[in-house]
Amino acid sequence: REKQQAAREQERHRRRTIESYCQDVLQRQEEFEHKEEVLQELNMFPQLDDEATRKAYYKEFRKVVEYSDVILEVLDARDPLGCRCFQMEEAVLQAEGNKKLVLVLNKIDLVPKEVVEKWLEYLRNELPTVAFKASTQHQVKNLNRCTVPVDQASESLLKSKACFGAENLMRVLGNYCRLGEVRTHIRVGVVGLPNVGKSSLINSLKRSRACSVGAVPGVTKFMQEVYLDKFIRLLDAPGIVPGPNSEVGTILRNCVHVQKLIDPVTPVETILQRCNLEEISNYYGISGFQTTEHFLTAVAHRLGKKKKGGIYSQEQAAKAVLADWVSGKISFY
């Protein structure tokens, strides 16, 4: 009888163990599926024609999130909220391993200092945020880095080709390298929309051209690993394009190739609505236009953009204006 009772007790324990194991598996499966749903919502690179290419880019982005201890989300200071990818942020904060998320407000030289200060105050209420301006030098090595703090640098100094904000960002990353008194190695993923300056940021921190850069979206196609020092490795990810609220918004954030646009005129109309018309008039040397069509015809005349038959091309003029927009030549904030 004692043997039978012991056998029954052992069977009950085995069933409890199996049930507990199954519940644990189901819970892990639910967590995994939720993370998959969040990442799928990112809808990366809708402008790419090839489905296999989209999947490859998506896979590379996931690798960066998975391998990183710290994620730097790079934002364009001209439109920080428009550059934020909240689905990606949720995926990072819910990922295993207690990953850290830091916002980097890049291209601060393209907006007035008081605007930068207000954005920093706003964003720091949610997440750690660092102001940054990547180096615009064309040399391969010894990229210049200014040690003057961003809040003390004049607007004219910020317009120089040197990098600003690197010292502060390195301090932030250095703090994440410490476990008490012991320094440890970390991987830092650099993510964000195309053309917000991810690769330029890495090059500025490395002080050399470790990553390819370009004004055309999609220059970075695969995850790139760069050793910053013996404790910090940077991971450069392909740009992410969340499902946009509007096609125009995606275009104005330079998430698509300007030269491949079927309708470049509509985004220019939005630019004229958002920006200071006096500044645009001064930049192109045009005045007195009443409509987008009149403006583009005048730009085409000034730039010599013609179609066959000598007719001025509004489409070519619109693409030229959009190219100026994404390169920061047209002031907007």
CSV table of C-alpha atoms in Angstrom, one decimal:
chain,number,residue,atom,x,y,z
A,1,ARG,CA,0.0,0.0,0.0
A,2,GLU,CA,2.8,2.4,0.8
A,3,LYS,CA,4.4,1.7,-2.6
A,4,GLN,CA,1.1,2.4,-4.3
A,5,GLN,CA,0.7,5.7,-2.4
A,6,ALA,CA,4.3,6.7,-3.2
A,7,ALA,CA,3.7,5.9,-6.9
A,8,ARG,CA,0.5,7.9,-7.0
A,9,GLU,CA,2.3,10.9,-5.3
A,10,GLN,CA,5.1,10.6,-7.8
A,11,GLU,CA,2.6,10.6,-10.7
A,12,ARG,CA,0.8,13.7,-9.3
A,13,HIS,CA,4.1,15.5,-9.0
A,14,ARG,CA,5.0,14.5,-12.5
A,15,ARG,CA,1.7,15.9,-13.8
A,16,ARG,CA,2.2,19.1,-11.9
A,17,THR,CA,5.7,19.5,-13.3
A,18,ILE,CA,4.4,18.9,-16.9
A,19,GLU,CA,1.5,21.3,-16.3
A,20,SER,CA,3.9,24.0,-14.9
A,21,TYR,CA,6.2,23.4,-17.8
A,22,CYS,CA,3.4,23.8,-20.4
A,23,GLN,CA,2.2,27.0,-18.8
A,24,ASP,CA,5.7,28.4,-18.9
A,25,VAL,CA,6.0,27.4,-22.6
A,26,LEU,CA,2.7,29.1,-23.4
A,27,GLN,CA,3.7,32.2,-21.5
A,28,ARG,CA,7.0,32.4,-23.4
A,29,GLN,CA,5.2,31.8,-26.7
A,30,GLU,CA,2.8,34.7,-26.0
A,31,GLU,CA,5.6,37.0,-25.1
A,32,PHE,CA,7.5,36.0,-28.3
A,33,GLU,CA,4.4,36.4,-30.5
A,34,HIS,CA,3.8,39.9,-29.0
A,35,LYS,CA,7.3,41.0,-29.8
A,36,GLU,CA,6.9,39.6,-33.3
A,37,GLU,CA,3.7,41.6,-33.8
A,38,VAL,CA,5.4,44.8,-32.6
A,39,LEU,CA,8.4,44.3,-34.9
A,40,GLN,CA,6.2,43.3,-37.9
A,41,GLU,CA,4.3,46.7,-37.4
A,42,LEU,CA,7.6,48.5,-38.3
A,43,ASN,CA,6.9,47.6,-42.0
A,44,MET,CA,10.5,48.3,-43.0
A,45,PHE,CA,11.4,49.8,-46.4
A,46,PRO,CA,8.0,49.8,-48.2
A,47,GLN,CA,9.8,51.7,-51.0
A,48,LEU,CA,11.9,48.7,-51.9
A,49,ASP,CA,10.5,46.8,-54.8
A,50,ASP,CA,12.0,43.4,-54.0
A,51,GLU,CA,10.2,41.4,-51.3
A,52,ALA,CA,13.4,39.5,-50.5
A,53,THR,CA,15.3,42.7,-50.0
A,54,ARG,CA,12.6,44.0,-47.5
A,55,LYS,CA,12.9,40.7,-45.6
A,56,ALA,CA,16.7,41.0,-45.5
A,57,TYR,CA,16.6,44.6,-44.2
A,58,TYR,CA,14.0,43.6,-41.6
A,59,LYS,CA,16.2,40.7,-40.5
A,60,GLU,CA,19.3,43.0,-40.1
A,61,PHE,CA,17.3,45.4,-38.0
A,62,ARG,CA,16.1,42.6,-35.7
A,63,LYS,CA,19.7,41.4,-35.3
A,64,VAL,CA,20.7,44.9,-34.1
A,65,VAL,CA,17.9,45.1,-31.5
A,66,GLU,CA,18.6,41.5,-30.3
A,67,TYR,CA,22.4,41.9,-30.0
A,68,SER,CA,22.5,45.3,-28.4
A,69,ASP,CA,22.6,46.3,-24.7
A,70,VAL,CA,21.9,49.9,-25.5
A,71,ILE,CA,19.9,51.4,-28.3
A,72,LEU,CA,20.5,54.9,-29.7
A,73,GLU,CA,17.5,56.1,-31.6
A,74,VAL,CA,18.7,59.0,-33.8
A,75,LEU,CA,16.2,61.8,-34.5
A,76,ASP,CA,16.4,64.7,-36.9
A,77,ALA,CA,16.2,67.9,-34.9
A,78,ARG,CA,14.0,69.5,-37.6
A,79,ASP,CA,11.2,67.0,-36.9
A,80,PRO,CA,12.0,64.9,-33.8
A,81,LEU,CA,8.5,63.5,-33.3
A,82,GLY,CA,8.1,62.7,-37.0
A,83,CYS,CA,11.3,60.7,-36.8
A,84,ARG,CA,10.4,58.7,-33.7
A,85,CYS,CA,9.3,55.1,-34.2
A,86,PHE,CA,7.2,54.3,-31.2
A,87,GLN,CA,6.7,50.6,-32.2
A,88,MET,CA,10.4,50.1,-32.3
A,89,GLU,CA,10.8,51.8,-28.9
A,90,GLU,CA,8.2,49.4,-27.5
A,91,ALA,CA,10.0,46.5,-28.9
A,92,VAL,CA,13.3,47.6,-27.3
A,93,LEU,CA,11.9,48.3,-23.9
A,94,GLN,CA,10.0,45.0,-23.8
A,95,ALA,CA,12.9,42.9,-25.1
A,96,GLU,CA,14.8,40.6,-22.8
A,97,GLY,CA,18.0,41.7,-21.1
A,98,ASN,CA,16.9,45.1,-19.7
A,99,LYS,CA,18.0,47.0,-22.8
A,100,LYS,CA,18.5,50.7,-22.4
A,101,LEU,CA,17.1,53.3,-24.9
A,102,VAL,CA,18.6,56.7,-25.5
A,103,LEU,CA,17.4,59.4,-27.9
A,104,VAL,CA,20.0,61.3,-29.9
A,105,LEU,CA,18.8,64.7,-31.3
A,106,ASN,CA,21.0,65.0,-34.3
A,107,LYS,CA,21.5,67.8,-36.9
A,108,ILE,CA,21.1,70.5,-34.2
A,109,ASP,CA,23.0,72.9,-36.5
A,110,LEU,CA,19.9,73.1,-38.8
A,111,VAL,CA,17.6,74.7,-36.2
A,112,PRO,CA,17.9,77.7,-33.8
A,113,LYS,CA,19.4,76.9,-30.4
A,114,GLU,CA,16.2,77.9,-28.5
A,115,VAL,CA,14.3,75.3,-30.5
A,116,VAL,CA,16.9,72.6,-29.6
A,117,GLU,CA,16.6,73.5,-25.9
A,118,LYS,CA,12.9,73.1,-26.0
A,119,TRP,CA,13.0,69.8,-27.7
A,120,LEU,CA,15.6,68.5,-25.2
A,121,GLU,CA,13.4,69.6,-22.3
A,122,TYR,CA,10.4,67.8,-23.9
A,123,LEU,CA,12.1,64.6,-24.9
A,124,ARG,CA,14.0,64.2,-21.6
A,125,ASN,CA,10.7,63.9,-19.8
A,126,GLU,CA,10.3,60.5,-21.5
A,127,LEU,CA,13.8,59.2,-22.2
A,128,PRO,CA,17.5,60.1,-21.8
A,129,THR,CA,18.3,62.5,-24.7
A,130,VAL,CA,21.6,63.8,-26.0
A,131,ALA,CA,22.0,66.7,-28.4
A,132,PHE,CA,24.4,65.9,-31.3
A,133,LYS,CA,25.8,67.3,-34.5
A,134,ALA,CA,27.8,64.9,-36.6
A,135,SER,CA,31.0,65.9,-38.4
A,136,THR,CA,30.5,67.0,-42.0
A,137,GLN,CA,34.2,66.7,-43.0
A,138,HIS,CA,35.0,64.7,-46.1
A,139,GLN,CA,38.4,63.3,-44.9
A,140,VAL,CA,38.8,59.6,-44.1
A,141,LYS,CA,40.6,60.0,-40.7
A,142,ASN,CA,41.0,62.4,-37.8
A,143,LEU,CA,37.5,63.8,-38.0
A,144,ASN,CA,37.4,67.0,-35.9
A,145,ARG,CA,35.5,66.9,-32.6
A,146,CYS,CA,34.7,70.1,-30.7
A,147,THR,CA,34.8,69.8,-26.9
A,148,VAL,CA,32.7,72.9,-26.3
A,149,PRO,CA,29.4,71.7,-24.7
A,150,VAL,CA,26.4,72.1,-27.0
A,151,ASP,CA,24.6,74.4,-24.7
A,152,GLN,CA,27.6,76.8,-24.6
A,153,ALA,CA,28.4,76.7,-28.4
A,154,SER,CA,27.3,79.6,-30.5
A,155,GLU,CA,25.1,79.0,-33.5
A,156,SER,CA,28.0,80.1,-35.8
A,157,LEU,CA,30.3,77.5,-34.1
A,158,LEU,CA,27.7,74.8,-34.5
A,159,LYS,CA,27.6,75.6,-38.3
A,160,SER,CA,31.3,74.5,-38.5
A,161,LYS,CA,32.2,71.0,-39.9
A,162,ALA,CA,33.2,69.7,-36.5
A,163,CYS,CA,31.3,67.2,-34.4
A,164,PHE,CA,29.4,68.4,-31.3
A,165,GLY,CA,28.0,66.4,-28.4
A,166,ALA,CA,30.3,63.5,-28.7
A,167,GLU,CA,31.9,64.0,-25.2
A,168,ASN,CA,28.4,63.9,-23.6
A,169,LEU,CA,27.3,60.9,-25.5
A,170,MET,CA,30.5,59.0,-24.7
A,171,ARG,CA,29.9,59.8,-21.0
A,172,VAL,CA,26.4,58.3,-21.2
A,173,LEU,CA,27.7,55.2,-22.9
A,174,GLY,CA,30.5,54.9,-20.4
A,175,ASN,CA,28.0,54.9,-17.5
A,176,TYR,CA,26.3,51.9,-19.1
A,177,CYS,CA,29.7,50.1,-19.2
A,178,ARG,CA,29.9,50.1,-15.4
A,179,LEU,CA,28.6,47.4,-13.1
A,180,GLY,CA,29.5,48.9,-9.7
A,181,GLU,CA,33.2,49.5,-9.8
A,182,VAL,CA,33.8,47.0,-12.7
A,183,ARG,CA,33.8,48.0,-16.3
A,184,THR,CA,32.1,45.7,-18.8
A,185,HIS,CA,31.7,45.4,-22.5
A,186,ILE,CA,28.5,46.6,-24.2
A,187,ARG,CA,27.1,46.6,-27.7
A,188,VAL,CA,25.3,49.8,-28.8
A,189,GLY,CA,22.8,49.6,-31.6
A,190,VAL,CA,22.2,52.8,-33.7
A,191,VAL,CA,18.8,52.9,-35.2
A,192,GLY,CA,16.4,55.4,-36.8
A,193,LEU,CA,14.8,56.5,-40.1
A,194,PRO,CA,16.9,56.7,-43.2
A,195,ASN,CA,19.0,59.8,-43.5
A,196,VAL,CA,18.8,60.9,-39.9
A,197,GLY,CA,22.6,60.5,-39.6
A,198,LYS,CA,23.1,57.1,-38.0
A,199,SER,CA,26.3,56.3,-39.9
A,200,SER,CA,27.6,59.8,-39.6
A,201,LEU,CA,27.1,59.6,-35.9
A,202,ILE,CA,29.2,56.4,-35.7
A,203,ASN,CA,31.9,57.9,-37.9
A,204,SER,CA,32.0,61.0,-35.7
A,205,LEU,CA,32.4,58.9,-32.5
A,206,LYS,CA,35.0,56.8,-34.2
A,207,ARG,CA,36.6,59.9,-35.7
A,208,SER,CA,37.0,58.1,-39.0
A,209,ARG,CA,34.9,56.9,-41.9
A,210,ALA,CA,34.0,53.5,-40.6
A,211,CYS,CA,30.5,53.4,-42.2
A,212,SER,CA,29.3,54.5,-45.6
A,213,VAL,CA,27.1,57.6,-45.7
A,214,GLY,CA,24.9,59.3,-48.2
A,215,ALA,CA,21.9,61.5,-48.7
A,216,VAL,CA,20.1,58.8,-50.5
A,217,PRO,CA,18.1,56.5,-48.2
A,218,GLY,CA,19.2,52.9,-48.0
A,219,VAL,CA,23.0,53.3,-48.1
A,220,THR,CA,23.4,51.0,-45.1
A,221,LYS,CA,22.0,47.6,-46.1
A,222,PHE,CA,23.5,45.2,-43.5
A,223,MET,CA,24.3,45.4,-39.9
A,224,GLN,CA,27.9,46.8,-39.5
A,225,GLU,CA,29.9,46.4,-36.3
A,226,VAL,CA,32.4,49.1,-35.3
A,227,TYR,CA,34.8,48.9,-32.4
A,228,LEU,CA,34.7,52.3,-30.7
A,229,ASP,CA,37.1,51.3,-27.9
A,230,LYS,CA,37.8,48.1,-25.9
A,231,PHE,CA,34.5,48.4,-24.0
A,232,ILE,CA,32.1,49.7,-26.6
A,233,ARG,CA,31.0,48.2,-30.0
A,234,LEU,CA,28.6,50.1,-32.2
A,235,LEU,CA,26.1,48.3,-34.5
A,236,ASP,CA,24.9,50.3,-37.5
A,237,ALA,CA,21.4,49.2,-38.7
A,238,PRO,CA,19.6,49.8,-42.0
A,239,GLY,CA,17.1,52.7,-41.7
A,240,ILE,CA,13.6,51.7,-40.5
A,241,VAL,CA,10.5,53.1,-42.0
A,242,PRO,CA,7.4,52.7,-39.8
A,243,GLY,CA,4.0,52.6,-41.5
A,244,PRO,CA,3.7,56.4,-42.3
A,245,ASN,CA,0.6,58.5,-41.6
A,246,SER,CA,0.9,59.8,-45.1
A,247,GLU,CA,3.0,59.2,-48.2
A,248,VAL,CA,4.0,62.9,-48.2
A,249,GLY,CA,5.3,62.7,-44.6
A,250,THR,CA,7.5,59.7,-45.6
A,251,ILE,CA,8.9,61.6,-48.6
A,252,LEU,CA,9.7,64.7,-46.6
A,253,ARG,CA,11.6,62.6,-44.1
A,254,ASN,CA,13.7,61.3,-46.9
A,255,CYS,CA,12.5,57.7,-46.5
A,256,VAL,CA,12.1,57.2,-50.3
A,257,HIS,CA,14.3,58.0,-53.3
A,258,VAL,CA,13.4,61.4,-54.5
A,259,GLN,CA,14.4,60.7,-58.1
A,260,LYS,CA,12.0,57.7,-58.2
A,261,LEU,CA,8.9,59.6,-57.2
A,262,ILE,CA,6.0,59.5,-59.5
A,263,ASP,CA,4.5,62.7,-58.0
A,264,PRO,CA,7.1,65.0,-56.6
A,265,VAL,CA,4.9,68.1,-56.8
A,266,THR,CA,2.5,67.3,-53.9
A,267,PRO,CA,5.3,67.2,-51.3
A,268,VAL,CA,6.6,70.5,-52.5
A,269,GLU,CA,3.1,72.0,-52.0
A,270,THR,CA,3.4,70.8,-48.4
A,271,ILE,CA,6.8,72.3,-48.0
A,272,LEU,CA,5.4,75.7,-49.1
A,273,GLN,CA,2.6,75.4,-46.5
A,274,ARG,CA,5.0,74.6,-43.7
A,275,CYS,CA,8.0,76.8,-44.3
A,276,ASN,CA,8.7,80.5,-44.3
A,277,LEU,CA,7.9,81.7,-47.8
A,278,GLU,CA,10.2,84.7,-47.5
A,279,GLU,CA,13.2,82.4,-46.8
A,280,ILE,CA,12.3,80.1,-49.7
A,281,SER,CA,11.9,83.1,-52.0
A,282,ASN,CA,15.3,84.5,-50.9
A,283,TYR,CA,17.0,81.0,-51.3
A,284,TYR,CA,15.7,80.5,-54.9
A,285,GLY,CA,15.7,84.2,-55.9
A,286,ILE,CA,12.0,84.1,-56.7
A,287,SER,CA,9.2,86.4,-55.6
A,288,GLY,CA,5.6,87.0,-56.2
A,289,PHE,CA,4.4,83.4,-56.8
A,290,GLN,CA,0.8,82.6,-55.9
A,291,THR,CA,0.6,78.9,-56.4
A,292,THR,CA,2.8,75.8,-56.2
A,293,GLU,CA,2.7,75.6,-60.0
A,294,HIS,CA,3.9,79.2,-60.4
A,295,PHE,CA,6.7,78.5,-57.9
A,296,LEU,CA,7.9,75.4,-59.7
A,297,THR,CA,7.8,77.0,-63.1
A,298,ALA,CA,9.9,79.8,-61.7
A,299,VAL,CA,12.4,77.4,-60.1
A,300,ALA,CA,12.5,75.4,-63.4
A,301,HIS,CA,13.3,78.6,-65.3
A,302,ARG,CA,16.0,79.6,-62.8
A,303,LEU,CA,17.6,76.1,-62.8
A,304,GLY,CA,17.1,75.4,-66.5
A,305,LYS,CA,15.0,72.4,-66.0
A,306,LYS,CA,13.3,71.7,-69.3
A,307,LYS,CA,11.4,68.9,-71.0
A,308,LYS,CA,11.4,68.0,-74.7
A,309,GLY,CA,10.2,70.9,-76.7
A,310,GLY,CA,11.8,73.5,-74.4
A,311,ILE,CA,8.9,73.4,-71.9
A,312,TYR,CA,9.9,74.1,-68.3
A,313,SER,CA,9.5,70.9,-66.2
A,314,GLN,CA,7.6,71.3,-62.9
A,315,GLU,CA,8.5,67.7,-62.0
A,316,GLN,CA,12.2,68.2,-62.4
A,317,ALA,CA,12.0,71.4,-60.5
A,318,ALA,CA,10.1,69.7,-57.7
A,319,LYS,CA,12.7,67.0,-57.4
A,320,ALA,CA,15.4,69.6,-57.2
A,321,VAL,CA,13.5,71.4,-54.4
A,322,LEU,CA,13.0,68.1,-52.6
A,323,ALA,CA,16.7,67.4,-52.9
A,324,ASP,CA,17.4,70.7,-51.3
A,325,TRP,CA,14.9,69.9,-48.6
A,326,VAL,CA,16.4,66.6,-47.5
A,327,SER,CA,19.9,68.0,-47.5
A,328,GLY,CA,18.9,70.7,-45.1
A,329,LYS,CA,19.3,73.7,-47.5
A,330,ILE,CA,15.7,74.7,-46.9
A,331,SER,CA,15.2,75.9,-43.3
A,332,PHE,CA,12.4,74.1,-41.4
A,333,TYR,CA,11.8,73.3,-37.7
